[in-house]
mmCIF file of C-alpha atoms in Angstrom:
data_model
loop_
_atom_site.group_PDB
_atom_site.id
_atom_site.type_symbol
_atom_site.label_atom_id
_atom_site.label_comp_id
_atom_site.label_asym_id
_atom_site.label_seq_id
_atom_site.Cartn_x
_atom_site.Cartn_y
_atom_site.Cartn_z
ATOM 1 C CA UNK A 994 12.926 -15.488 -49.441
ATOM 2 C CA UNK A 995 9.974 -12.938 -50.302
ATOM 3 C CA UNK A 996 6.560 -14.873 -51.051
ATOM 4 C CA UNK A 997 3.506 -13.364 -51.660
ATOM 5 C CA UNK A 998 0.248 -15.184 -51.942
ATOM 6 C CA UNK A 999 -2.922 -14.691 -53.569
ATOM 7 C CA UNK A 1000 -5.884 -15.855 -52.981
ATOM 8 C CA UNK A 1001 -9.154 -15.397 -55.613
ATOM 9 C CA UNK A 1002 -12.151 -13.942 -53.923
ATOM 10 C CA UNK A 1003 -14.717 -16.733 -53.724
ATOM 11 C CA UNK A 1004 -18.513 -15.756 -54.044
ATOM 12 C CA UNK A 1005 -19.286 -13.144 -51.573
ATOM 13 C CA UNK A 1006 -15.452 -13.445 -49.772
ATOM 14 C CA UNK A 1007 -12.970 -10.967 -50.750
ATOM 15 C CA UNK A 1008 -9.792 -11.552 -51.786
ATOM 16 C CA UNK A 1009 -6.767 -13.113 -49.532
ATOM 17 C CA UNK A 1010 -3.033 -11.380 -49.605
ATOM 18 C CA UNK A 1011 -0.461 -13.737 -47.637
ATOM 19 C CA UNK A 1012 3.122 -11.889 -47.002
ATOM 20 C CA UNK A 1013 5.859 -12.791 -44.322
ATOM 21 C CA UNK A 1014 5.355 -10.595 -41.068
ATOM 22 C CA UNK A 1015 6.579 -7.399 -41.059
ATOM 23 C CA UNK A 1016 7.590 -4.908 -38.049
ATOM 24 C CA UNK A 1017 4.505 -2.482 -39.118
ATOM 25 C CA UNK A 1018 1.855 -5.305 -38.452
ATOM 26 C CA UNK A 1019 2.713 -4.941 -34.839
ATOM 27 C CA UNK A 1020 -0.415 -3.198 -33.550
ATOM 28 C CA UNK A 1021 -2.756 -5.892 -35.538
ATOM 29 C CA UNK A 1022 -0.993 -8.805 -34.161
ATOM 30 C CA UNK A 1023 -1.221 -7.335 -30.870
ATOM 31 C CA UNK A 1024 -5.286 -6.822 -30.769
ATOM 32 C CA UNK A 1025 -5.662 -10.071 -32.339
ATOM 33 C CA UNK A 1026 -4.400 -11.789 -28.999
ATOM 34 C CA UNK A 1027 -6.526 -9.697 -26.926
ATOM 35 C CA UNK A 1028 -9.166 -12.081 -28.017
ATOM 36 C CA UNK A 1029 -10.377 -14.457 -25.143
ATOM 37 C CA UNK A 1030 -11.773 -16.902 -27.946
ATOM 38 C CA UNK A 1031 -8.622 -17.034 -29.819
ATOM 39 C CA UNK A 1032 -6.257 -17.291 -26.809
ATOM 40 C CA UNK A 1033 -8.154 -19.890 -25.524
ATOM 41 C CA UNK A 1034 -6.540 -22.240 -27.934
ATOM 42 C CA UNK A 1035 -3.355 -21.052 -28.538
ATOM 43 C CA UNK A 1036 -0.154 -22.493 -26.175
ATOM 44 C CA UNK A 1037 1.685 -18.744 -27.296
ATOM 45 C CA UNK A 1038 1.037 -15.578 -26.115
ATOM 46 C CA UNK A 1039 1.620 -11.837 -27.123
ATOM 47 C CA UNK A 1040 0.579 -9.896 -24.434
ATOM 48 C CA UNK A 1041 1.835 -6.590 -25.056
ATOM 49 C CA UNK A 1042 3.989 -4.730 -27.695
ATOM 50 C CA UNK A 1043 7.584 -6.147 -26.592
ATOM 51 C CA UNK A 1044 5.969 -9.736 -26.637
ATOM 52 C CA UNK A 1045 4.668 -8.884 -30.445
ATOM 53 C CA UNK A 1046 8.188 -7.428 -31.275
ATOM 54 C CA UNK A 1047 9.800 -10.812 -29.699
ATOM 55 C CA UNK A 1048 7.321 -13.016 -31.967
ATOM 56 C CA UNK A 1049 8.243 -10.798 -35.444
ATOM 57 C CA UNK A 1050 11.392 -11.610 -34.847
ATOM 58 C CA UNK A 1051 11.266 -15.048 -34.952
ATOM 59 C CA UNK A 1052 8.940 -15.405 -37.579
ATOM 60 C CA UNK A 1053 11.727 -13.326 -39.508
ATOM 61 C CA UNK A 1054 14.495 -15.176 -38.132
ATOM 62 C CA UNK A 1055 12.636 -18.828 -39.084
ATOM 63 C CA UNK A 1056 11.885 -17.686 -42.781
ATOM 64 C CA UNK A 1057 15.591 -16.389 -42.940
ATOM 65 C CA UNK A 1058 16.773 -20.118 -41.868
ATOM 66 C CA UNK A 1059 13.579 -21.770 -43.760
ATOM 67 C CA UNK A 1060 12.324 -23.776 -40.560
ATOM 68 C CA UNK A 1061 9.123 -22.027 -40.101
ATOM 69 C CA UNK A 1062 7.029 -19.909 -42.916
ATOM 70 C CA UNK A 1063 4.611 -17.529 -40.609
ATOM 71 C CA UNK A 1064 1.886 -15.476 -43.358
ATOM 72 C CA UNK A 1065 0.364 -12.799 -42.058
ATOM 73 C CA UNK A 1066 -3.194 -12.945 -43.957
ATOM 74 C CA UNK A 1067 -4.505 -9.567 -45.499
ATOM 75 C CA UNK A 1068 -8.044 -8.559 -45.860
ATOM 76 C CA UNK A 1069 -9.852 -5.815 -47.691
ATOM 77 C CA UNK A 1070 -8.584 -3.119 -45.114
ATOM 78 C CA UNK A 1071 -5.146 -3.989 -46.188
ATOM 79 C CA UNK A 1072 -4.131 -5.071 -42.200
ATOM 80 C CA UNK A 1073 -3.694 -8.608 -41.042
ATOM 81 C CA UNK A 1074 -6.715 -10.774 -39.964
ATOM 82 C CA UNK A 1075 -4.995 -14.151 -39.465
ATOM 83 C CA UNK A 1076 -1.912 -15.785 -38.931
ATOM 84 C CA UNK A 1077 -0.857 -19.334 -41.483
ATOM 85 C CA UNK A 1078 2.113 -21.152 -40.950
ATOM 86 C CA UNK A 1079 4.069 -23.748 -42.056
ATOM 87 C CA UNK A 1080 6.146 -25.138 -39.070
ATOM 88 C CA UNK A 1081 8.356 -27.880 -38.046
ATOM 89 C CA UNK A 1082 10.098 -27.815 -41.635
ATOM 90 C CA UNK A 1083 13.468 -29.857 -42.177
ATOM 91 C CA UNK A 1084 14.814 -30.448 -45.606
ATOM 92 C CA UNK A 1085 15.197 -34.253 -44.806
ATOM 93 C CA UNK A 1086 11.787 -35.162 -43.961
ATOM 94 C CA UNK A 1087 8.976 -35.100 -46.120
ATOM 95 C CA UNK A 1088 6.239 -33.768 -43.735
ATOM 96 C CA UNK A 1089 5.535 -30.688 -41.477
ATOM 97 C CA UNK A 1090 3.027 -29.472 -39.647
ATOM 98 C CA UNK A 1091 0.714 -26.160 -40.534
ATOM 99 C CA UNK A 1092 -0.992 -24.079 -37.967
ATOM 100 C CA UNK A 1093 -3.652 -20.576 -37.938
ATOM 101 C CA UNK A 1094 -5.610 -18.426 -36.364
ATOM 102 C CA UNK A 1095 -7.988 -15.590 -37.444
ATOM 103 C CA UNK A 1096 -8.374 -13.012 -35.595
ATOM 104 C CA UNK A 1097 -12.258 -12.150 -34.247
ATOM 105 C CA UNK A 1098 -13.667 -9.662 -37.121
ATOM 106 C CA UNK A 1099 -12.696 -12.074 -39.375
ATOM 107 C CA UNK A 1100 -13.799 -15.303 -38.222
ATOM 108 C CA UNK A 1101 -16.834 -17.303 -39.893
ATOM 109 C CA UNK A 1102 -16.209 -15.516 -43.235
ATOM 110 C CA UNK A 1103 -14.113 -18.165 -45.026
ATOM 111 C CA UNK A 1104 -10.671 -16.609 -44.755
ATOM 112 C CA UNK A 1105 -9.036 -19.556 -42.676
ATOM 113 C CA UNK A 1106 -9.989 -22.673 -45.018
ATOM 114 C CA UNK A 1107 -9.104 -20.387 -48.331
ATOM 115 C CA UNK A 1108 -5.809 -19.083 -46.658
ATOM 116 C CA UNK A 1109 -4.586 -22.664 -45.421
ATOM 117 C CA UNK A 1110 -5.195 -24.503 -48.985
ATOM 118 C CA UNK A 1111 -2.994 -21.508 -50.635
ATOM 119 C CA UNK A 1112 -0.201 -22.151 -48.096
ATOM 120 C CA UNK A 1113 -0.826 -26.313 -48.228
ATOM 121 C CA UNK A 1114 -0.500 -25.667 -52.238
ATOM 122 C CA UNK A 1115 2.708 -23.379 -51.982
ATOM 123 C CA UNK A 1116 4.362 -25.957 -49.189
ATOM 124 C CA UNK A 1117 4.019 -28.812 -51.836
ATOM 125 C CA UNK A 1118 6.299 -26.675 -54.193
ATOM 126 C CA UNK A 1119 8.739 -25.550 -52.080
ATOM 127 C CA UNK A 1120 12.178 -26.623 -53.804
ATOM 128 C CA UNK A 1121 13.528 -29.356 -51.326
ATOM 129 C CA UNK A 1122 15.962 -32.062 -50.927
ATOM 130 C CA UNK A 1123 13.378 -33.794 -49.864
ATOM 131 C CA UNK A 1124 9.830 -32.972 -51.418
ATOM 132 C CA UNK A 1125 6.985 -32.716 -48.926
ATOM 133 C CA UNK A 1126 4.348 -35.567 -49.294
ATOM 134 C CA UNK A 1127 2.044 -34.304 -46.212
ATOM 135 C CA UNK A 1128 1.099 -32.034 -44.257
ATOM 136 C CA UNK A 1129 -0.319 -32.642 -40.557
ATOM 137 C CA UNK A 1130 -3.056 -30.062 -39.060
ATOM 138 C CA UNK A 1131 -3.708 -30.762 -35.192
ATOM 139 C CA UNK A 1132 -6.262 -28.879 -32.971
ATOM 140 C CA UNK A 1133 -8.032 -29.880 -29.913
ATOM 141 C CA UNK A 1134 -11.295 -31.755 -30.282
ATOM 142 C CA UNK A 1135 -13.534 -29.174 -28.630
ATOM 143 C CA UNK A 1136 -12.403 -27.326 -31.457
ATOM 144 C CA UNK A 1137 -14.760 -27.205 -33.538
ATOM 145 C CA UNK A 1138 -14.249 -24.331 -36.082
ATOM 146 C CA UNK A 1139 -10.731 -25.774 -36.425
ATOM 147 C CA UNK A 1140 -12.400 -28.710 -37.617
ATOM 148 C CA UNK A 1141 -14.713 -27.540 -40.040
ATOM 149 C CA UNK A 1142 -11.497 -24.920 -41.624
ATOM 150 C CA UNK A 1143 -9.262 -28.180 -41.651
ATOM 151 C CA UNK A 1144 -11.922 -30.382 -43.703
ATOM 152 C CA UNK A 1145 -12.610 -27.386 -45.964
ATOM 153 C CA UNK A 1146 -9.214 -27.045 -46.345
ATOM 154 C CA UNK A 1147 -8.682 -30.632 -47.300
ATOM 155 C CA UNK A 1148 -7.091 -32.132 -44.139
ATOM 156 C CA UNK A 1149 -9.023 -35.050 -43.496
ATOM 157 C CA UNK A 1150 -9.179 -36.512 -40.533
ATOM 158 C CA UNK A 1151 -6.464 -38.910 -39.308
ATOM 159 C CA UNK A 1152 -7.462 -39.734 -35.841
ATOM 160 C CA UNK A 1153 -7.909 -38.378 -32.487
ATOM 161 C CA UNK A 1154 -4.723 -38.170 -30.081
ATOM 162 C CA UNK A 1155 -5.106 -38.591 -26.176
ATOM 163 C CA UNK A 1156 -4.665 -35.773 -23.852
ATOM 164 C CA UNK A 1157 -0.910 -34.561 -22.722
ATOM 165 C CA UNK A 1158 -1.667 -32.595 -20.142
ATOM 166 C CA UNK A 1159 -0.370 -30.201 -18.421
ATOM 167 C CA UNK A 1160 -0.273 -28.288 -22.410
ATOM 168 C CA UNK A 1161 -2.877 -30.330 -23.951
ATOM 169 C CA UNK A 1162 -5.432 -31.093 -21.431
ATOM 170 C CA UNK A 1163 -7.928 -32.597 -23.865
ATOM 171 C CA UNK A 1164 -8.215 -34.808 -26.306
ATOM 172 C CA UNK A 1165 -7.015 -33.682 -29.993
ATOM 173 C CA UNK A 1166 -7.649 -34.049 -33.953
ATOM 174 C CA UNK A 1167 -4.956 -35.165 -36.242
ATOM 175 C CA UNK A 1168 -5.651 -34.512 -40.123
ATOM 176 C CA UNK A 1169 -3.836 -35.099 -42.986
ATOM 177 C CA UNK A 1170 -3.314 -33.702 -46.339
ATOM 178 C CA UNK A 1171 -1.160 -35.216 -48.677
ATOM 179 C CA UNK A 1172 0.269 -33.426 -52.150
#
């Protein structure tokens, strides 16, 4: 499946591309996990090139068997500045889960929010067995910025889930948008 997305500029924000993950946007996803403030909250890692050949591939592999929609989010220089995805997808449930990041030039400029309600749109019209009803956004609670993208987004939130450590050693947010 090849989807491309497009998102409107809004007032002074440019325009949004969102396109699978392709083997050229190696070097981008690379220094976009060099950040310290972005790899603070993510559980995965790409550390170096074979790491961000290892994750391409499974992005490509999950589209191919439509369990996990990765968009790699283009700004005006044409490279990727964030990651949205649609995960945890089975044909016989009506809910999945959606996830992002943005890498550090772009942060605080309204890509996330915009990006995420294009993919929350497209994920309610995917052709399913079973159409999808909701979609759950979860982030930890010192997360703020994930909290302000999700509400702009339209995720409200759901409620706040205890700490799992040893992965999630703080309390998280649980929001909820519904189609």
């Amino acid at each position: 499946m090849s989807v491309t997305l497009e998102v409107a500029p809004a007032g002074d924000a440019p325009g949004l591309l969102l396109r699978p993950w392709q083997a050229g946007d190696l070097p981008d996803l690379v220094a976009a996990y060099q950040d310290p403030g972005m790899r603070q909250w993510l559980f995965h890692r790409v550390a170096d090139e074979a790491d961000g050949r290892r994750w391409l591939a499974e992005q490509e592999a999950a589209w191919a068997d439509g369990t996990r929609y990765a968009f790699a989010v283009l700004g005006e220089s044409g490279g990727p500045i964030a990651n949205m995805v649609l995960k945890d997808v089975a044909d016989d449930r009506d809910t999945a889960e959606v996830g992002y990041w943005t890498s550090a030039a772009a942060r605080g400029r309204g890509v996330a929010p915009r990006a995420l309600a294009a993919v929350a749109e497209w994920a309610f019209g995917l052709p399913r067995r079973t159409p999808l009803t909701s979609l759950v956004l979860m982030h930890a609670v010192d997360n703020t910025a994930s909290c302000r993208v999700a509400e702009k987004a339209g995720f409200a939130l759901g409620e706040v889930l205890a700490p799992r450590p040893p992965d999630f050693p703080t309390e998280g947010h649980r929001h909820l948008r519904t189609a």
